[in-house]
PDB file of C-alpha atoms in Angstrom:
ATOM      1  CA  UNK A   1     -60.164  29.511  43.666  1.00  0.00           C
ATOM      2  CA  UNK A   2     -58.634  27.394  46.336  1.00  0.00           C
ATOM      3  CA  UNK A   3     -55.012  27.503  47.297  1.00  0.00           C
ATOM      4  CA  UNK A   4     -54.506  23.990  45.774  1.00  0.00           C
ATOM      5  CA  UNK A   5     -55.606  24.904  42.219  1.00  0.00           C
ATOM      6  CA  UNK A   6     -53.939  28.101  41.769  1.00  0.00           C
ATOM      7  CA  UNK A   7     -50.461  26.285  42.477  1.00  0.00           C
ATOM      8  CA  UNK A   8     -51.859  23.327  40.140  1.00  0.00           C
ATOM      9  CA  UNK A   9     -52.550  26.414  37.349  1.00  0.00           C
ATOM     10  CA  UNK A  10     -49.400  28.235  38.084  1.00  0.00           C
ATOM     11  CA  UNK A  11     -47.327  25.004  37.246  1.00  0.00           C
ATOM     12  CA  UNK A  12     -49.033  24.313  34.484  1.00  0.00           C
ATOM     13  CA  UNK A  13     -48.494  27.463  33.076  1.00  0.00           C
ATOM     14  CA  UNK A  14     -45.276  26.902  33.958  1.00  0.00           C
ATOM     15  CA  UNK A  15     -44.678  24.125  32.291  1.00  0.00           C
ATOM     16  CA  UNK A  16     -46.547  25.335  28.916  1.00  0.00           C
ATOM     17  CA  UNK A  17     -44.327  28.318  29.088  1.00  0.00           C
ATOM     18  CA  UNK A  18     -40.783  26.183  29.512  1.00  0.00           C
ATOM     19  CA  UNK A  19     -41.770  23.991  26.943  1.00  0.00           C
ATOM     20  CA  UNK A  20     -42.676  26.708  23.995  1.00  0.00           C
ATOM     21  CA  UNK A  21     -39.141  28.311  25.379  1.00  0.00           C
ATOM     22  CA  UNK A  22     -37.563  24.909  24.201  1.00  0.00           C
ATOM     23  CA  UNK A  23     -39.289  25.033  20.820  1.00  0.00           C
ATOM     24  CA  UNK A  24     -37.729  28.476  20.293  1.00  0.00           C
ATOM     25  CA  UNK A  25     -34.276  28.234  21.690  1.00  0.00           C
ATOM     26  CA  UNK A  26     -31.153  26.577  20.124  1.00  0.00           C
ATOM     27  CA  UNK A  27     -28.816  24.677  22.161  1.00  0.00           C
ATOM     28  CA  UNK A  28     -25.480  24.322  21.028  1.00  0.00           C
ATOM     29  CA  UNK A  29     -24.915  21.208  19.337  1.00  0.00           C
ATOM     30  CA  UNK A  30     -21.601  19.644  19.218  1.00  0.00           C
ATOM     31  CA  UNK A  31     -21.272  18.942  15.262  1.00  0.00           C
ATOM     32  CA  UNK A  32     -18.048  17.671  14.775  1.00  0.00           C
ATOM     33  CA  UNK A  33     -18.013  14.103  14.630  1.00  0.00           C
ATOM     34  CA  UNK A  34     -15.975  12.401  16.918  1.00  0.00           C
ATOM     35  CA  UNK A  35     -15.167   9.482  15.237  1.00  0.00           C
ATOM     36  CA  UNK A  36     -12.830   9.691  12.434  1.00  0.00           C
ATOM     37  CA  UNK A  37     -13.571   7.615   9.690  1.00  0.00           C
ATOM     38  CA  UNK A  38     -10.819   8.573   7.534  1.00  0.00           C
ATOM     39  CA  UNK A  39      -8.649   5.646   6.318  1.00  0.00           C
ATOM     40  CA  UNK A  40      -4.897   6.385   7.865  1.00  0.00           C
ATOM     41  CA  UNK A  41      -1.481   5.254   5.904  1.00  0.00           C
ATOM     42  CA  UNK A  42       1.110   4.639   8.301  1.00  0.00           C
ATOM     43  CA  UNK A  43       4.226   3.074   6.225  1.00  0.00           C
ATOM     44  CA  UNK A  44       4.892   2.148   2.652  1.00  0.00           C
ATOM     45  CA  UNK A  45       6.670  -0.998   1.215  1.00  0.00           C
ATOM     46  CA  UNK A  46       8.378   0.177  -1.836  1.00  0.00           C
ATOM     47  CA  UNK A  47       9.767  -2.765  -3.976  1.00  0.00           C
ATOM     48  CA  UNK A  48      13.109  -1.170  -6.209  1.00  0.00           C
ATOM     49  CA  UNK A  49      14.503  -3.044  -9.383  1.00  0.00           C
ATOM     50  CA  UNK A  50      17.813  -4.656  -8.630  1.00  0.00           C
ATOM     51  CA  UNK A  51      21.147  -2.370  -7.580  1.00  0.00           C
ATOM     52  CA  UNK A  52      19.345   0.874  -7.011  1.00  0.00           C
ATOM     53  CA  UNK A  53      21.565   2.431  -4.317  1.00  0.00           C
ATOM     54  CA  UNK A  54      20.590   4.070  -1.310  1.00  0.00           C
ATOM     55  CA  UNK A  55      21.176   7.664  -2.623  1.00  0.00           C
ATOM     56  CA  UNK A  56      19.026   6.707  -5.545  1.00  0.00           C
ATOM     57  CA  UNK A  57      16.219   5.920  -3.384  1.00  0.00           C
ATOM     58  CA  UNK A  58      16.456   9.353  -1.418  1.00  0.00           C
ATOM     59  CA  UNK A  59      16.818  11.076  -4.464  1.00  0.00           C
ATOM     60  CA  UNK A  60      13.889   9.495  -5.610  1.00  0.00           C
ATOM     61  CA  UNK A  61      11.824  10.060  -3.162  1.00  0.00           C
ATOM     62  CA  UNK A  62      12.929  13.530  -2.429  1.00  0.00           C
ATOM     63  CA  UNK A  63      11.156  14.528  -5.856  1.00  0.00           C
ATOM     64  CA  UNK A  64       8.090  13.590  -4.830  1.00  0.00           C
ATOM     65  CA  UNK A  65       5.331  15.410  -2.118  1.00  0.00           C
ATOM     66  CA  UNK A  66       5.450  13.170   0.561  1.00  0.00           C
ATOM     67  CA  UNK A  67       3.563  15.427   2.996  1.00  0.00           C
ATOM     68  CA  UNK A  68       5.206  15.149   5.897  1.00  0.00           C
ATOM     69  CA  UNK A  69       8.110  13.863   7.876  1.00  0.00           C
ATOM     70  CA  UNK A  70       9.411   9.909   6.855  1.00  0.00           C
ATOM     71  CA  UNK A  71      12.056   7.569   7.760  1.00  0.00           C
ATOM     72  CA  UNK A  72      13.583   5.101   5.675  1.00  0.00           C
ATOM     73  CA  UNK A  73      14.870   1.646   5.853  1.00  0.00           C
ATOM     74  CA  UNK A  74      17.190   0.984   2.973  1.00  0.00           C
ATOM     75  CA  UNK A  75      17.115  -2.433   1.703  1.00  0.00           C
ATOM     76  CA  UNK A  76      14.725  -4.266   3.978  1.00  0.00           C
ATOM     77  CA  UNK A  77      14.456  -8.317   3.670  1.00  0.00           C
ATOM     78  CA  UNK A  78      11.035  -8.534   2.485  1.00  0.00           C
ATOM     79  CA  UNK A  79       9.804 -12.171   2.440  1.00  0.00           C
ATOM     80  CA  UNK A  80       8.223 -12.086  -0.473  1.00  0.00           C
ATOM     81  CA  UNK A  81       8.774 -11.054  -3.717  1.00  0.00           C
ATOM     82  CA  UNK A  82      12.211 -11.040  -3.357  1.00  0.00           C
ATOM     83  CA  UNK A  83      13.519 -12.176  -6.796  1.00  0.00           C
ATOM     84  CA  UNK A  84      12.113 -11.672 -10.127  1.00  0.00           C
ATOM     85  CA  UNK A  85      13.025 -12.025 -13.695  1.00  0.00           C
ATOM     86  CA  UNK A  86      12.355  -9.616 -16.301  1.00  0.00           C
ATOM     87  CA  UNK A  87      10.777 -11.163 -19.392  1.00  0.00           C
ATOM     88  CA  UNK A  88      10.752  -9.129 -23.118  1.00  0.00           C
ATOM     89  CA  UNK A  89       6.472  -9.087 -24.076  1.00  0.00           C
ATOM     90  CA  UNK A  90       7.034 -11.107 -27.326  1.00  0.00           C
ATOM     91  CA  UNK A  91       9.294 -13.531 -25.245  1.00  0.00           C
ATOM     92  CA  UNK A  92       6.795 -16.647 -25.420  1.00  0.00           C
ATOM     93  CA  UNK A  93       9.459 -19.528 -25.202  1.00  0.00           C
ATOM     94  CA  UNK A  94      10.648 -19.293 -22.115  1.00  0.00           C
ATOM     95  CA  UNK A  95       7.604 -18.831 -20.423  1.00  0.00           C
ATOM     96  CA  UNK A  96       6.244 -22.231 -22.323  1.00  0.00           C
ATOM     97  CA  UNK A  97       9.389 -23.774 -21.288  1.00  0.00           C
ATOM     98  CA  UNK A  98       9.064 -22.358 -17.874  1.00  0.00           C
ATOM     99  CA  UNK A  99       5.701 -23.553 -17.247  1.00  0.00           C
ATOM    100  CA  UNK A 100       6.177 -27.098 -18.756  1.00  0.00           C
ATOM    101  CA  UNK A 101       9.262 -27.805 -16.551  1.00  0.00           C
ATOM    102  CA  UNK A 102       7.199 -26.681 -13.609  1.00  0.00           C
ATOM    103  CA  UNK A 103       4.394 -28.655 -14.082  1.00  0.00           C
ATOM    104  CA  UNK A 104       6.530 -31.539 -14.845  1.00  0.00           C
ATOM    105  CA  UNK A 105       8.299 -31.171 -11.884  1.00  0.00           C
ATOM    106  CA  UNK A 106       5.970 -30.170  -9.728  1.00  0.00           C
ATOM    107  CA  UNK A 107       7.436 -26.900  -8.350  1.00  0.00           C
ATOM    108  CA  UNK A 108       6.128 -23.041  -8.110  1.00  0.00           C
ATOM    109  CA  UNK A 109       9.453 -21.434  -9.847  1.00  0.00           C
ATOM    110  CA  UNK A 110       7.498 -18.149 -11.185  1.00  0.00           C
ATOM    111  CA  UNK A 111       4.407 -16.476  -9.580  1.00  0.00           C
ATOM    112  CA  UNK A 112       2.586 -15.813 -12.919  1.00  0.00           C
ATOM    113  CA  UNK A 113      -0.400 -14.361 -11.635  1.00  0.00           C
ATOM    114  CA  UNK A 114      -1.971 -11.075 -12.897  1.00  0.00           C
ATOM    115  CA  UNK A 115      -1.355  -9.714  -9.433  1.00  0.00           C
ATOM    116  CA  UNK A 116       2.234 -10.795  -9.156  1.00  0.00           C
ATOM    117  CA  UNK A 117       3.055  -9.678 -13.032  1.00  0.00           C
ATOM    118  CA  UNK A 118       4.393  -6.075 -12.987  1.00  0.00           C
ATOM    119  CA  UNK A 119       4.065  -4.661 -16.398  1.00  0.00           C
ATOM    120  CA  UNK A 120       7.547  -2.019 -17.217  1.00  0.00           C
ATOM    121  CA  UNK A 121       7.378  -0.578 -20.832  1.00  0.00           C
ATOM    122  CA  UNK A 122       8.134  -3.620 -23.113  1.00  0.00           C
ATOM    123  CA  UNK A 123       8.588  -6.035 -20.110  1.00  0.00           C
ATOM    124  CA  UNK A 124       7.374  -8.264 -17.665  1.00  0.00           C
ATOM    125  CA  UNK A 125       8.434  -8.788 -14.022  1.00  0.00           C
ATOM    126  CA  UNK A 126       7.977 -12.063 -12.833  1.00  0.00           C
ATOM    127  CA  UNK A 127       8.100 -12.629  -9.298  1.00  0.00           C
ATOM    128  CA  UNK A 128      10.316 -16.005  -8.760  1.00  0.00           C
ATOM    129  CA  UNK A 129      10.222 -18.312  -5.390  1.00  0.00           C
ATOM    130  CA  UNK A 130      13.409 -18.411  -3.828  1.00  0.00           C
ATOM    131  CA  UNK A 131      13.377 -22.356  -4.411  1.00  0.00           C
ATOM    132  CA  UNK A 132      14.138 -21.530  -8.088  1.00  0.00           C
ATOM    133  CA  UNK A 133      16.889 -19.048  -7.472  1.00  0.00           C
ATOM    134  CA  UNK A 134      18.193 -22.755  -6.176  1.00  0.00           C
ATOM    135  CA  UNK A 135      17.033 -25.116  -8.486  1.00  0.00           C
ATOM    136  CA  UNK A 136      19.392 -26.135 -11.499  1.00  0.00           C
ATOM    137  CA  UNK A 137      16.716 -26.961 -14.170  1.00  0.00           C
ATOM    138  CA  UNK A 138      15.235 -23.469 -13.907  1.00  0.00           C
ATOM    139  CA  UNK A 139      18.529 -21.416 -13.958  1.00  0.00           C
ATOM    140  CA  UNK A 140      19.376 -23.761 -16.941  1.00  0.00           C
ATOM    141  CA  UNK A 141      16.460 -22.619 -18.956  1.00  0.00           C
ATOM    142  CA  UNK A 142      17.558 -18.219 -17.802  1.00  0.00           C
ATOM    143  CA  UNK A 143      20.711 -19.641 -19.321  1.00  0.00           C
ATOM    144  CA  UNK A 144      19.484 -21.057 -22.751  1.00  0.00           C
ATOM    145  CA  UNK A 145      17.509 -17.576 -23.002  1.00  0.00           C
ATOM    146  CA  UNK A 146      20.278 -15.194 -21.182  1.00  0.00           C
ATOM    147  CA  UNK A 147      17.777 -14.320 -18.729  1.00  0.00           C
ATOM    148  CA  UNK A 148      19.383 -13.552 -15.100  1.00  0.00           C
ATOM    149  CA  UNK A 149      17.471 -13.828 -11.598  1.00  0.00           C
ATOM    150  CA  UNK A 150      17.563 -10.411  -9.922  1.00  0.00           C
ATOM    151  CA  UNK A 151      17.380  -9.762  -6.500  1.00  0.00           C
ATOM    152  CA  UNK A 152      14.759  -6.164  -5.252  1.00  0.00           C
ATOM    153  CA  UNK A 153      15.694  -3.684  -3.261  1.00  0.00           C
ATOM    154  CA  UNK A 154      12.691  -3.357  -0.455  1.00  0.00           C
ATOM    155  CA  UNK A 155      12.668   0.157   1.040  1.00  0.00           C
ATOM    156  CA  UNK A 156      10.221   0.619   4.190  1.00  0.00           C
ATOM    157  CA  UNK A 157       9.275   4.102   4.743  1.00  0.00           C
ATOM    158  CA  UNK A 158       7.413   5.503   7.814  1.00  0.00           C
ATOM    159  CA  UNK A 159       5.758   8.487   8.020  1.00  0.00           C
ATOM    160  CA  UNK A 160       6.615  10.562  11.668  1.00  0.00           C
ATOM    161  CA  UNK A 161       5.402  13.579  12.856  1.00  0.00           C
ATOM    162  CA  UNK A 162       5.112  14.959  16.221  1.00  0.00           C
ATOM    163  CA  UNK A 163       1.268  14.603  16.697  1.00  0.00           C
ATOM    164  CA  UNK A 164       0.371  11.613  14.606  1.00  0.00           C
ATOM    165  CA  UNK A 165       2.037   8.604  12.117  1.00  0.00           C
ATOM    166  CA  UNK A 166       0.090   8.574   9.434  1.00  0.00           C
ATOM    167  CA  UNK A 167      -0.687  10.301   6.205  1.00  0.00           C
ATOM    168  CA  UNK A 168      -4.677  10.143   4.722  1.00  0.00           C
ATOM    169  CA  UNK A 169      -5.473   7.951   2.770  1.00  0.00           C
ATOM    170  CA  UNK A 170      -6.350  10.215  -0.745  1.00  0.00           C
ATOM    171  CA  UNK A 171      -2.396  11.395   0.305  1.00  0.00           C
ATOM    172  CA  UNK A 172      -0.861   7.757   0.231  1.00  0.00           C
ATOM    173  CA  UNK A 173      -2.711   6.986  -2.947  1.00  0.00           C
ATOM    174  CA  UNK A 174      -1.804  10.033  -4.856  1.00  0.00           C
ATOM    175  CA  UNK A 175       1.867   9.427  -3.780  1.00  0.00           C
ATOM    176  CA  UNK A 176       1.120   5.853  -4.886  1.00  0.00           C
ATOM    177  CA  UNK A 177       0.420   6.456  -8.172  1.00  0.00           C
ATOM    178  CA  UNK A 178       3.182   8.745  -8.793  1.00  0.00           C
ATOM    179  CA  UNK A 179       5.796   6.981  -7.330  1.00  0.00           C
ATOM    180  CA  UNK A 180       4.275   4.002  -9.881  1.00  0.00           C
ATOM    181  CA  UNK A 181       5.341   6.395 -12.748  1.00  0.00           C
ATOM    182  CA  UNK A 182       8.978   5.754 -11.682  1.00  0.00           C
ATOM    183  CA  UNK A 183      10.885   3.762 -13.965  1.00  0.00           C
ATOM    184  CA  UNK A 184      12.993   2.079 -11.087  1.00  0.00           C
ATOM    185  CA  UNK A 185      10.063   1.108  -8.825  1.00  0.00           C
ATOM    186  CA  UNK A 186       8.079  -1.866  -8.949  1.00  0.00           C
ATOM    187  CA  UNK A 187       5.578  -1.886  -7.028  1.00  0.00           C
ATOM    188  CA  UNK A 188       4.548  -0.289  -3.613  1.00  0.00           C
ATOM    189  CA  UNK A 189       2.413  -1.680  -1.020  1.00  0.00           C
ATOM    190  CA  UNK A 190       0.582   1.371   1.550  1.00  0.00           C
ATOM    191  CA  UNK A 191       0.232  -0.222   5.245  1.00  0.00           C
ATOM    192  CA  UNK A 192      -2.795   1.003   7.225  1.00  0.00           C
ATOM    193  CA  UNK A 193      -3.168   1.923  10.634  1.00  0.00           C
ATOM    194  CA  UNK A 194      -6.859   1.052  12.352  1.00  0.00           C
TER     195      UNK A 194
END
């Protein structure tokens, strides 16, 4: 055999042998994904019923598992649902009334929408624009029925720790639903990082 062909035969062994070694040998495989595709709950908007204090709110809140570090901001000014009315279930008249005066005058007094209806035991909260709180024909009708505009309390909470600002999401939504239990809260909107 010439010199040429025994180098073309010892690379081709070569090669067969480095391949087979490849079939048989495990590299180490980096398995941990590196994106994270968990959804990540930076702050809460907590809507309170009217003249819960600021103690009450920490009190609150201190019952439940919030999982980490928060700070609060007592009685933000939230722009919406800022006033409401609390309506008995078997209280039909005034929200007839309500809605013919509206429609005859043309204005958005109530947010009667299933998403903007809070259900609480017996009663209804009703969000209500801030051009009723203003308006005389509306507060006339509260009067007839000795219904009073009430103002919410809006808490923002943040969560803080040292390495990130954010909670899971499974962990906001079980706080969520707890904090929903609470007679005194309304409603509670989670805020999401990205």
């Amino acid at each position: 055999m010439s010199r040429i062909n025994k180098k073309v035969a010892f690379f081709i062994v070569f090669l067969i042998l480095v391949i087979i070694a490849g079939l048989f040998v495990k590299t180490p495989v980096d398995t941990e994904t590196q994106v994270n595709d968990e959804l990540k709950v930076g702050d809460m908007y907590i809507q309170f019923e009217d003249g819960i204090s600021d103690s009450e709110v920490q009190t609150i809140l201190e019952s439940y598992n919030l999982t980490m570090n928060y700070s609060i901001k007592y009685n933000i000014d939230h722009p919406a649902d800022k006033y409401y009315i609390m309506l008995d279930k078997d209280n039909w008249d005034i929200r007839r009334e309500l809605s013919q005066k509206m429609k005859e005058e043309k204005k958005d007094w109530i947010t009667s929408s299933p998403a903007h209806v809070i259900r609480k035991g017996d009663d209804y909260v009703f969000t209500v624009s801030e051009q009723a709180v203003q308006d005389e024909n509306f507060l006339e009708i509260l009067d007839k029925y000795d219904i009073q505009v009430k103002k919410s309390t809006w808490c923002y909470i943040r969560f803080e720790d040292e390495s990130k600002n954010w909670i899971p999401e499974k962990d906001a939504i079980r706080i969520k639903s707890e904090l929903e239990k609470n007679e005194n809260i309304f409603s509670i909107y989670l805020d999401y990082r990205y």
